[in-house]
Short mmCIF file of C-alpha atoms in Angstrom, two decimals:
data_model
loop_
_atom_site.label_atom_id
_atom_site.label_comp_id
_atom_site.label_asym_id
_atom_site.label_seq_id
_atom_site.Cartn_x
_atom_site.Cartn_y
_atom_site.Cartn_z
CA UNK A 1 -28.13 50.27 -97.32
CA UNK A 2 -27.66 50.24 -93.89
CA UNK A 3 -29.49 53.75 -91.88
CA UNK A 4 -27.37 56.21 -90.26
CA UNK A 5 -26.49 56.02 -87.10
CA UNK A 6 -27.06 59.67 -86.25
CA UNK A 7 -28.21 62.22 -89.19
CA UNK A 8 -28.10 65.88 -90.12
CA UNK A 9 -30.27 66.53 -93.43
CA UNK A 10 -29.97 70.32 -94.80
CA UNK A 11 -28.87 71.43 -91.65
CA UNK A 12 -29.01 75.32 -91.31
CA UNK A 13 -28.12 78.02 -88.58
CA UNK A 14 -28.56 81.73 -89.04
CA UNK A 15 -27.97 83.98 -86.05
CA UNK A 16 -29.52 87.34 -87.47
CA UNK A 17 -31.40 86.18 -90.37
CA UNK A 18 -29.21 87.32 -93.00
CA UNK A 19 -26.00 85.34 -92.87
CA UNK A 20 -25.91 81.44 -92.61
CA UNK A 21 -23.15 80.28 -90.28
CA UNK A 22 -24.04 76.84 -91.34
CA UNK A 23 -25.30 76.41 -94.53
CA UNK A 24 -26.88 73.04 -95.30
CA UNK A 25 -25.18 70.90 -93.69
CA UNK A 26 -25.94 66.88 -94.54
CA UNK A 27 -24.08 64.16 -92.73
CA UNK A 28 -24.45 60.55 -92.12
CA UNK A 29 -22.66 59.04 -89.22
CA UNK A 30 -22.39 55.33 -87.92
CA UNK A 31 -22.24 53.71 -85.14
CA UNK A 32 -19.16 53.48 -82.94
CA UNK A 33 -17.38 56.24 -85.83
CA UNK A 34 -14.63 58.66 -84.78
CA UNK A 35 -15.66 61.64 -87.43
CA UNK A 36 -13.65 64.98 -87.00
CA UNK A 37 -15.19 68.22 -87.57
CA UNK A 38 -11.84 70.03 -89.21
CA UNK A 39 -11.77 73.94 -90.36
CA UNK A 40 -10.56 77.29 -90.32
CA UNK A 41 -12.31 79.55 -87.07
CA UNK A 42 -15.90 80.69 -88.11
CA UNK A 43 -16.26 77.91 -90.69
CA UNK A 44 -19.29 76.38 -88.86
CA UNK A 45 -17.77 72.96 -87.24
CA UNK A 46 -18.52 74.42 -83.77
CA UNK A 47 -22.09 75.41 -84.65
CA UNK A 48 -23.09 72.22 -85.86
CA UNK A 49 -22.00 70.72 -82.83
CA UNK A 50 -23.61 72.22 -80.62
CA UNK A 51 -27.17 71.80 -82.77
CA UNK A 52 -25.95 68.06 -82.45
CA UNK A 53 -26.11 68.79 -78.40
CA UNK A 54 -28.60 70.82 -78.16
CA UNK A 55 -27.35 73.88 -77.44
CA UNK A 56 -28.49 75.84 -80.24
CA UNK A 57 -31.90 74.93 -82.81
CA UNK A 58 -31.31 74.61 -86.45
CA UNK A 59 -32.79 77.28 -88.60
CA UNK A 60 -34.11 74.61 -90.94
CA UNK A 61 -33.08 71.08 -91.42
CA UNK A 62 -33.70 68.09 -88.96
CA UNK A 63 -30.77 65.83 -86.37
CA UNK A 64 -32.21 62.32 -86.01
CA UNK A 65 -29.92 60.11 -83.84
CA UNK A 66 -31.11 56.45 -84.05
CA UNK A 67 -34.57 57.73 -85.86
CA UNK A 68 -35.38 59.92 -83.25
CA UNK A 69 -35.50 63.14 -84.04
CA UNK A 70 -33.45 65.57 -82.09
CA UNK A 71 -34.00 68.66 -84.13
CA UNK A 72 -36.21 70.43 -81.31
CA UNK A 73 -35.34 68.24 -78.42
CA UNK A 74 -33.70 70.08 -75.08
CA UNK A 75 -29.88 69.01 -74.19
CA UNK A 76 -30.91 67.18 -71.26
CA UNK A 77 -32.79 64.62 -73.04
CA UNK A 78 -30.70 63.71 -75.61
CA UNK A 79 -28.11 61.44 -73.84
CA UNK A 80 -25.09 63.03 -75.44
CA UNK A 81 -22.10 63.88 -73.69
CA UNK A 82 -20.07 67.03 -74.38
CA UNK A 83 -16.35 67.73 -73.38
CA UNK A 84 -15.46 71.88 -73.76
CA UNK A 85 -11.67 72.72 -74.00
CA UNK A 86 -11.65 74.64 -70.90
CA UNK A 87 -12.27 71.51 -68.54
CA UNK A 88 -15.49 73.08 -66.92
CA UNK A 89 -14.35 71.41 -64.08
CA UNK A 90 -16.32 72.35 -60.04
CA UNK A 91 -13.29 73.73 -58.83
CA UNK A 92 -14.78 72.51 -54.82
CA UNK A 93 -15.94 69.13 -55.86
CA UNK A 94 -12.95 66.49 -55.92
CA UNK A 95 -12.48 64.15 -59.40
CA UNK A 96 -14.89 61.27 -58.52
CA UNK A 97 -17.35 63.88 -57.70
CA UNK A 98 -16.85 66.02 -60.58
CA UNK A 99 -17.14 63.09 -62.53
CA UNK A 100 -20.84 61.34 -60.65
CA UNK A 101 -22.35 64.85 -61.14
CA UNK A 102 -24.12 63.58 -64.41
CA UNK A 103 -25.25 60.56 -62.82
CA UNK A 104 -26.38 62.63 -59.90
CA UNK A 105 -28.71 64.84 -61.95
CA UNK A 106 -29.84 62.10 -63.60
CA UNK A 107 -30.76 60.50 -60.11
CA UNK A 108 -28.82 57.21 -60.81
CA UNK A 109 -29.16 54.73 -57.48
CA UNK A 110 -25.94 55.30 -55.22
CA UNK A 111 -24.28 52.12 -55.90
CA UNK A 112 -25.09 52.01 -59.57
CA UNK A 113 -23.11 55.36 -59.50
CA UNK A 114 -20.32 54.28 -57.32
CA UNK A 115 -19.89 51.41 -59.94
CA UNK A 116 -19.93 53.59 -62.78
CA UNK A 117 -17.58 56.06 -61.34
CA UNK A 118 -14.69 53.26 -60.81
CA UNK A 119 -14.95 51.98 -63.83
CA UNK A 120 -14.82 55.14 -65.67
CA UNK A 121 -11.59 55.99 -63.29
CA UNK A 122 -9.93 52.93 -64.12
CA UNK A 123 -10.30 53.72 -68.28
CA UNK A 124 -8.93 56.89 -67.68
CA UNK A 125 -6.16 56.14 -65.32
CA UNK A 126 -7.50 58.26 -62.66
CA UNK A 127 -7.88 55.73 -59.70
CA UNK A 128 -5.41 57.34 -57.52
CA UNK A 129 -6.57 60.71 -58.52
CA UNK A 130 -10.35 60.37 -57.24
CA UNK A 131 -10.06 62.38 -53.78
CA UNK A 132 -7.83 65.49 -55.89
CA UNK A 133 -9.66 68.31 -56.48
CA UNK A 134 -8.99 70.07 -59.89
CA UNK A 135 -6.57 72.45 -58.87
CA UNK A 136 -4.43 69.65 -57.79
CA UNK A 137 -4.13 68.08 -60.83
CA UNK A 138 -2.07 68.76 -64.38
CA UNK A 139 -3.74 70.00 -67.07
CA UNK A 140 -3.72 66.67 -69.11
CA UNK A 141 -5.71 65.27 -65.65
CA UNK A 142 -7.86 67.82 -65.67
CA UNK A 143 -8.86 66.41 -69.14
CA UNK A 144 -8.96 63.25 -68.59
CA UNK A 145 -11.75 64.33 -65.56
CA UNK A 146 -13.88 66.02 -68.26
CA UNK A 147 -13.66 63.28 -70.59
CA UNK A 148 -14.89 60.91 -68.03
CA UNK A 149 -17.51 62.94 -67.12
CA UNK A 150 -18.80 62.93 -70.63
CA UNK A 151 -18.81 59.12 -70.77
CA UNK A 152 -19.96 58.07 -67.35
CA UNK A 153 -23.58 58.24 -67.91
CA UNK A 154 -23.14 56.30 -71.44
CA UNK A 155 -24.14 58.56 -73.36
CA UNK A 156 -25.32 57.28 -76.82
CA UNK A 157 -22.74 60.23 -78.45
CA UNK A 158 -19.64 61.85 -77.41
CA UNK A 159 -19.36 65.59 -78.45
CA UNK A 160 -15.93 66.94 -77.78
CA UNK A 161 -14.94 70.97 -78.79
CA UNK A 162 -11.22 71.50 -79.33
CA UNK A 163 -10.77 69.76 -75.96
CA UNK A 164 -6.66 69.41 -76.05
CA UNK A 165 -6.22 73.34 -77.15
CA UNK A 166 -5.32 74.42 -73.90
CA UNK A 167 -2.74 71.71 -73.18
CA UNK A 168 1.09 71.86 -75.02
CA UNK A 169 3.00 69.82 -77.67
CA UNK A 170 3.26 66.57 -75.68
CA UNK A 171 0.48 66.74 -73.45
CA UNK A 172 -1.68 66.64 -76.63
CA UNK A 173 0.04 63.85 -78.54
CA UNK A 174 -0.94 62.22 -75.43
CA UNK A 175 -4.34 62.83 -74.72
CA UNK A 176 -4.70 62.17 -78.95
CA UNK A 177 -3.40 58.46 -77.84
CA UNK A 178 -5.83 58.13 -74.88
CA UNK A 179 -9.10 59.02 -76.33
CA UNK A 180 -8.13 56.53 -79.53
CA UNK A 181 -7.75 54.16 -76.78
CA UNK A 182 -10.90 54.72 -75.33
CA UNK A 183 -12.90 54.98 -78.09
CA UNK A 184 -11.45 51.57 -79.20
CA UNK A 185 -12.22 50.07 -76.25
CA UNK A 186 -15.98 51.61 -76.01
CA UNK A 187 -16.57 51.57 -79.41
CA UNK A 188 -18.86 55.17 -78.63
CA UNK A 189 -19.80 57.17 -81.46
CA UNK A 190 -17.70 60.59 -81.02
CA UNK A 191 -18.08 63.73 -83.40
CA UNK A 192 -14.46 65.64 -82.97
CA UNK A 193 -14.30 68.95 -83.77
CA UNK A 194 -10.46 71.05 -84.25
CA UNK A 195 -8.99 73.40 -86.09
CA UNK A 196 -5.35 71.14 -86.06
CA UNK A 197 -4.99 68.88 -88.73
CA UNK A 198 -2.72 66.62 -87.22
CA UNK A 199 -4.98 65.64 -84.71
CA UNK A 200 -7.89 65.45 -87.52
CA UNK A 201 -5.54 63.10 -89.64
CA UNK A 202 -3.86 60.98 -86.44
CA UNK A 203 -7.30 60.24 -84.73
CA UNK A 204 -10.45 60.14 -86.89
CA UNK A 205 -11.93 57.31 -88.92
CA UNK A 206 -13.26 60.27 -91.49
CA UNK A 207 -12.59 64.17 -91.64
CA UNK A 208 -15.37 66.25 -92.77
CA UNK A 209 -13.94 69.33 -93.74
CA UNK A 210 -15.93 72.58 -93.01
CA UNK A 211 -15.39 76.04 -95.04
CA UNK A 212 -17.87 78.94 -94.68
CA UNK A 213 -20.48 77.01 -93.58
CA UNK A 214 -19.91 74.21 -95.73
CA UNK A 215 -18.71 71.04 -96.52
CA UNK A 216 -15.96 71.01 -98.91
CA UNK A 217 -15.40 67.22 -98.52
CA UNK A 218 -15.72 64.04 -95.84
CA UNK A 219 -13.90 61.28 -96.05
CA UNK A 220 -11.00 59.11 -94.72
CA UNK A 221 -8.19 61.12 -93.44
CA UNK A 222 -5.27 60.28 -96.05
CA UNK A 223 -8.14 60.26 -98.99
CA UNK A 224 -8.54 63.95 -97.90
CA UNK A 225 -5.04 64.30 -97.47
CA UNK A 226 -4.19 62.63 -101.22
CA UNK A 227 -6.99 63.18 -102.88
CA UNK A 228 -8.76 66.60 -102.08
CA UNK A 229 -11.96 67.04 -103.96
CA UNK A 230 -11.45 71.14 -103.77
CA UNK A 231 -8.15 73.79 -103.95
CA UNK A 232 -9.36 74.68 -100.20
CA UNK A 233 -9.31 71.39 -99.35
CA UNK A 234 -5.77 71.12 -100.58
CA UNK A 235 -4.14 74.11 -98.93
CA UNK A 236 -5.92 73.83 -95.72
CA UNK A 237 -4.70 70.73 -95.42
CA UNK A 238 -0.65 69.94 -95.49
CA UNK A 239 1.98 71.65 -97.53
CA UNK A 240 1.51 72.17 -100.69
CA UNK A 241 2.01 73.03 -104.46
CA UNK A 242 -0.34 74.32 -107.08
CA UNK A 243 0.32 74.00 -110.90
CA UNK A 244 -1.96 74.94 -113.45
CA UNK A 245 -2.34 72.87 -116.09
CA UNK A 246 -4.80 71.23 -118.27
CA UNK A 247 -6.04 67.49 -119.18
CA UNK A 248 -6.16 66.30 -122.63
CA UNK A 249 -6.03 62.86 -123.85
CA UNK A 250 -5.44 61.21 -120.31
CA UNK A 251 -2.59 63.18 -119.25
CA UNK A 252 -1.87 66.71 -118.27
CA UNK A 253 -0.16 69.56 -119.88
CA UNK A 254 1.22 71.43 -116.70
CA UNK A 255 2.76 74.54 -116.55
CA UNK A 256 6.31 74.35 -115.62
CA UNK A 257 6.45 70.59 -115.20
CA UNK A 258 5.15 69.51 -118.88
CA UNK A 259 3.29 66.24 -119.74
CA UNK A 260 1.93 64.09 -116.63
CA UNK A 261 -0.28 61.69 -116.74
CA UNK A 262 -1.59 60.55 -112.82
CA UNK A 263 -2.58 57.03 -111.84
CA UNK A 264 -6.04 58.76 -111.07
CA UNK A 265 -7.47 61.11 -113.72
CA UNK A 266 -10.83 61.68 -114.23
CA UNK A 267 -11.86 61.10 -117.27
CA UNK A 268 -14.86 64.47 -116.74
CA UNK A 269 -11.64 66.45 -117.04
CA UNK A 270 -10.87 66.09 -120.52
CA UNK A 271 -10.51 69.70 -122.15
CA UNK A 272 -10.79 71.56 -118.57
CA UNK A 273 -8.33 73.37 -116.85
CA UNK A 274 -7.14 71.84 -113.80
CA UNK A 275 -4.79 72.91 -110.72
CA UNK A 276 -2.14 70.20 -110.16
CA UNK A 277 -1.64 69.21 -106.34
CA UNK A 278 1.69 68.49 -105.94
CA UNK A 279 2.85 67.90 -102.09
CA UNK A 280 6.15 69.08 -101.24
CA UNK A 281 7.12 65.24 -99.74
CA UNK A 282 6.08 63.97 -103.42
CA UNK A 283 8.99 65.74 -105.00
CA UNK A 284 12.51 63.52 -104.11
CA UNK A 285 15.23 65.48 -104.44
CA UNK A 286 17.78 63.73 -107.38
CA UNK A 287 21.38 64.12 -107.70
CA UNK A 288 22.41 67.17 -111.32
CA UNK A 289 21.63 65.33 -114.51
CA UNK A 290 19.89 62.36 -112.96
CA UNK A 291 16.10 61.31 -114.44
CA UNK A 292 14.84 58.21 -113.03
CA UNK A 293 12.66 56.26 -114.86
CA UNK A 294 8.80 57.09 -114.79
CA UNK A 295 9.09 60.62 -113.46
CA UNK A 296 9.71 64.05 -114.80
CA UNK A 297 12.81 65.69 -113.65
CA UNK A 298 12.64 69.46 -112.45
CA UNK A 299 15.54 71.57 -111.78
CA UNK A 300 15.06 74.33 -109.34
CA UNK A 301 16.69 77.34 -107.62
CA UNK A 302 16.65 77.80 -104.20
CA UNK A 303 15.42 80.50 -101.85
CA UNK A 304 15.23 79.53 -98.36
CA UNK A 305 15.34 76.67 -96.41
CA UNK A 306 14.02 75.43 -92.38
CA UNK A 307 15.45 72.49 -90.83
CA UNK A 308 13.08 70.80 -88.80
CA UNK A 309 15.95 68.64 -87.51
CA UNK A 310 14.49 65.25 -88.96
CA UNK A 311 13.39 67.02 -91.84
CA UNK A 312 14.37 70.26 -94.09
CA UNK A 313 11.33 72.26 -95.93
CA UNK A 314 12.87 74.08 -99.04
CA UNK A 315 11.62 76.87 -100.53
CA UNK A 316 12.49 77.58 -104.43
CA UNK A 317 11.33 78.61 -107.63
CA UNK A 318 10.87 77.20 -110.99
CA UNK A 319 10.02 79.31 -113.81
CA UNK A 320 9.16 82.31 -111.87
CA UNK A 321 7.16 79.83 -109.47
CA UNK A 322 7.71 78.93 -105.71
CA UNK A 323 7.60 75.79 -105.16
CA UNK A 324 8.27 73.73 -101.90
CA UNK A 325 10.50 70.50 -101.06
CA UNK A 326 10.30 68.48 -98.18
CA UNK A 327 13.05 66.07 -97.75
CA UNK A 328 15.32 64.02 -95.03
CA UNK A 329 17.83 66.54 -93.07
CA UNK A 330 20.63 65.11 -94.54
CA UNK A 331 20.14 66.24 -98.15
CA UNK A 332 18.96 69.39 -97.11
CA UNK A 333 21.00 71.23 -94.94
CA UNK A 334 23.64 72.24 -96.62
CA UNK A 335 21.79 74.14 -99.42
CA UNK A 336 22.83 77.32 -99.90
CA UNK A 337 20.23 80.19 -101.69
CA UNK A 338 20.34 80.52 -105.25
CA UNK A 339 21.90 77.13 -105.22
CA UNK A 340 20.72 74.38 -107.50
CA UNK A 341 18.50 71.80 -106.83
CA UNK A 342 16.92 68.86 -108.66
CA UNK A 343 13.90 66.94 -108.07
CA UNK A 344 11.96 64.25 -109.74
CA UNK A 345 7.72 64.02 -110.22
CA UNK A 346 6.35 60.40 -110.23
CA UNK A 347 3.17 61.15 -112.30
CA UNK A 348 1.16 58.84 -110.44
CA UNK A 349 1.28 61.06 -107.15
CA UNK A 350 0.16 64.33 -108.59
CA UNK A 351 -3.77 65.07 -108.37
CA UNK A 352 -5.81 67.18 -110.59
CA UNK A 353 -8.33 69.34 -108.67
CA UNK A 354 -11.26 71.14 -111.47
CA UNK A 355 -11.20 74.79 -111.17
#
């Protein structure tokens, strides 16, 4: 089995001696991996970071990053780069400065630097940009300066903190598209760490998912998305519906729904009590009466609705239960509450989570 690439091993931070705010923390990261850091605020992914950088000193555990061990080492001689969500831009040096301060304090040879700083420039579409000073520039440029400065001295990781928070809707989407670009075309090693899930799910080759301290699961963004190992998991992440229900003989007794039996069930599950992950896209909305073939057909009554304009989330009940729809604008919009409403279940979709 191939080694790690950089490692945390029972990684633990306590600030007053009493409460962990990361609590044993293992990971195993490759080489040239896009890994997201994804959790609620005060769930640790920040913390862990920063021990990754530097910046703070595990209570116990160890960080070895190509078998050295980082555990105790200072910031400046650990060759990782860190971008910060407010820019930390010099506000009186102009972008090509800003961005050969690194190289400066790590007394690079003047042309060496000079080279570095164009080439960096050119991969972030900053050439005509280099003589701007910060205040001159957008806020997606302003990013795009930080990020640069973080990779000009090729640094053997890329840390980045909720660095898009500050910018809006588009700006994001955009800056989600550049640093995929870049770290495609660099191949670095970058540890990503946010609170939005789309960004988790759009840009990361895994998701490690952080709750209290903990990991509640890491792995490939849709398998966390489809296949959460915990009810946390499942809720942070997405839309979605709980059943509870229970496994016997290979298929589940759920309450509401009746007999389903997934294309994944473990088999460990026999005789426990389950909840049933349902997402609201999973449910396709049928025409009164129909029952396709291979599902279970639910009828519903509806409570509310929100158009989304390509897409309308429903909100109804069955049995007492809410449950929640997603489905194309056109079949939902003109719902009405208390209305009627039909959906089918294909089995195979649904996910049993042990409780």
């Amino acid at each position: 089995m191939t080694e790690p690439y950089l490692r945390l091993a029972g990684v633990v931070k306590s600030f007053d001696g009493k409460i962990n705010a990361v609590d044993g923390i293992d990971l195993a990261i490759t080489k040239g991996e896009f890994l997201t850091l994804l959790g609620p605020s005060g769930s640790g992914k920040t913390t862990t970071l920063l021990m990754v950088a530097g910046f703070e000193h595990p209570t116990a555990g160890a960080i070895e990053l190509s078998g050295r061990d980082l555990t105790r080492m200072p910031p400046y001689r650990r060759n990782v780069g860190m971008v910060f969500q407010n820019y930390a831009l010099f506000p009186h040096m102009t972008v090509e400065k800003n961005i050969a301060f690194p190289l400066r304090m790590r007394k690079f040879p003047g042309p060496e630097s000079d080279v570095r700083v164009r080439k960096i420039l050119e991969l972030v579409a900053l050439t005509d940009h280099a003589k701007k000073f910060p205040r001159q520039l957008s806020g997606g440029q302003q990013q795009r300066v930080a990020l640069a400065r973080g990779l000009v001295f090729d640094p053997d990781v890329l840390l980045l903190d909720e660095p898009l928070g500050a910018l809006d809707k588009n700006l994001r989407e955009q800056m989600q598209v550049e640093i995929k670009r870049i770290h495609h075309e660099i191949g670095i090693t970058m540890i990503y760490v946010t609170h939005d899930q789309t960004e988790a799910m759009t840009m990361s080759d895994r998701v490690a998912v952080f709750n209290k301290g903990k990991i509640e699961q890491i792995a490939p963004p849709l398998t966390v998305y489809r296949r959460p190992t915990t009810r946390f998991v499942g809720e942070f992440i997405g839309d979605s519906n709980f059943f509870p229900g229970a496994v016997k003989d290979g298929a589940i007794d759920v309450t509401g729904l009746g007999a389903l039996r997934p294309a994944e069930l473990d088999p460990a599950l026999n005789g426990r009590a389950v909840d049933v992950l349902v997402r609201p896209e999973w449910l396709r909305v049928i025409a009164p009466g129909e029952a396709p073939a291979g599902t279970v057909a639910v009828d519903l009554i509806v409570a509310d609705t929100i158009n989304y304009g390509d897409s309308v989330l429903i909100f109804a009940k069955c049995q007492g239960r809410e449950v929640r729809v997603r489905t194309i604008a056109s079949q939902g919009t003109a719902l009405a509450r208390d209305s009627k409403l039909r959906v089918a279940i294909d089995p195979a979709n649904v996910f049993a989570i042990p409780r």
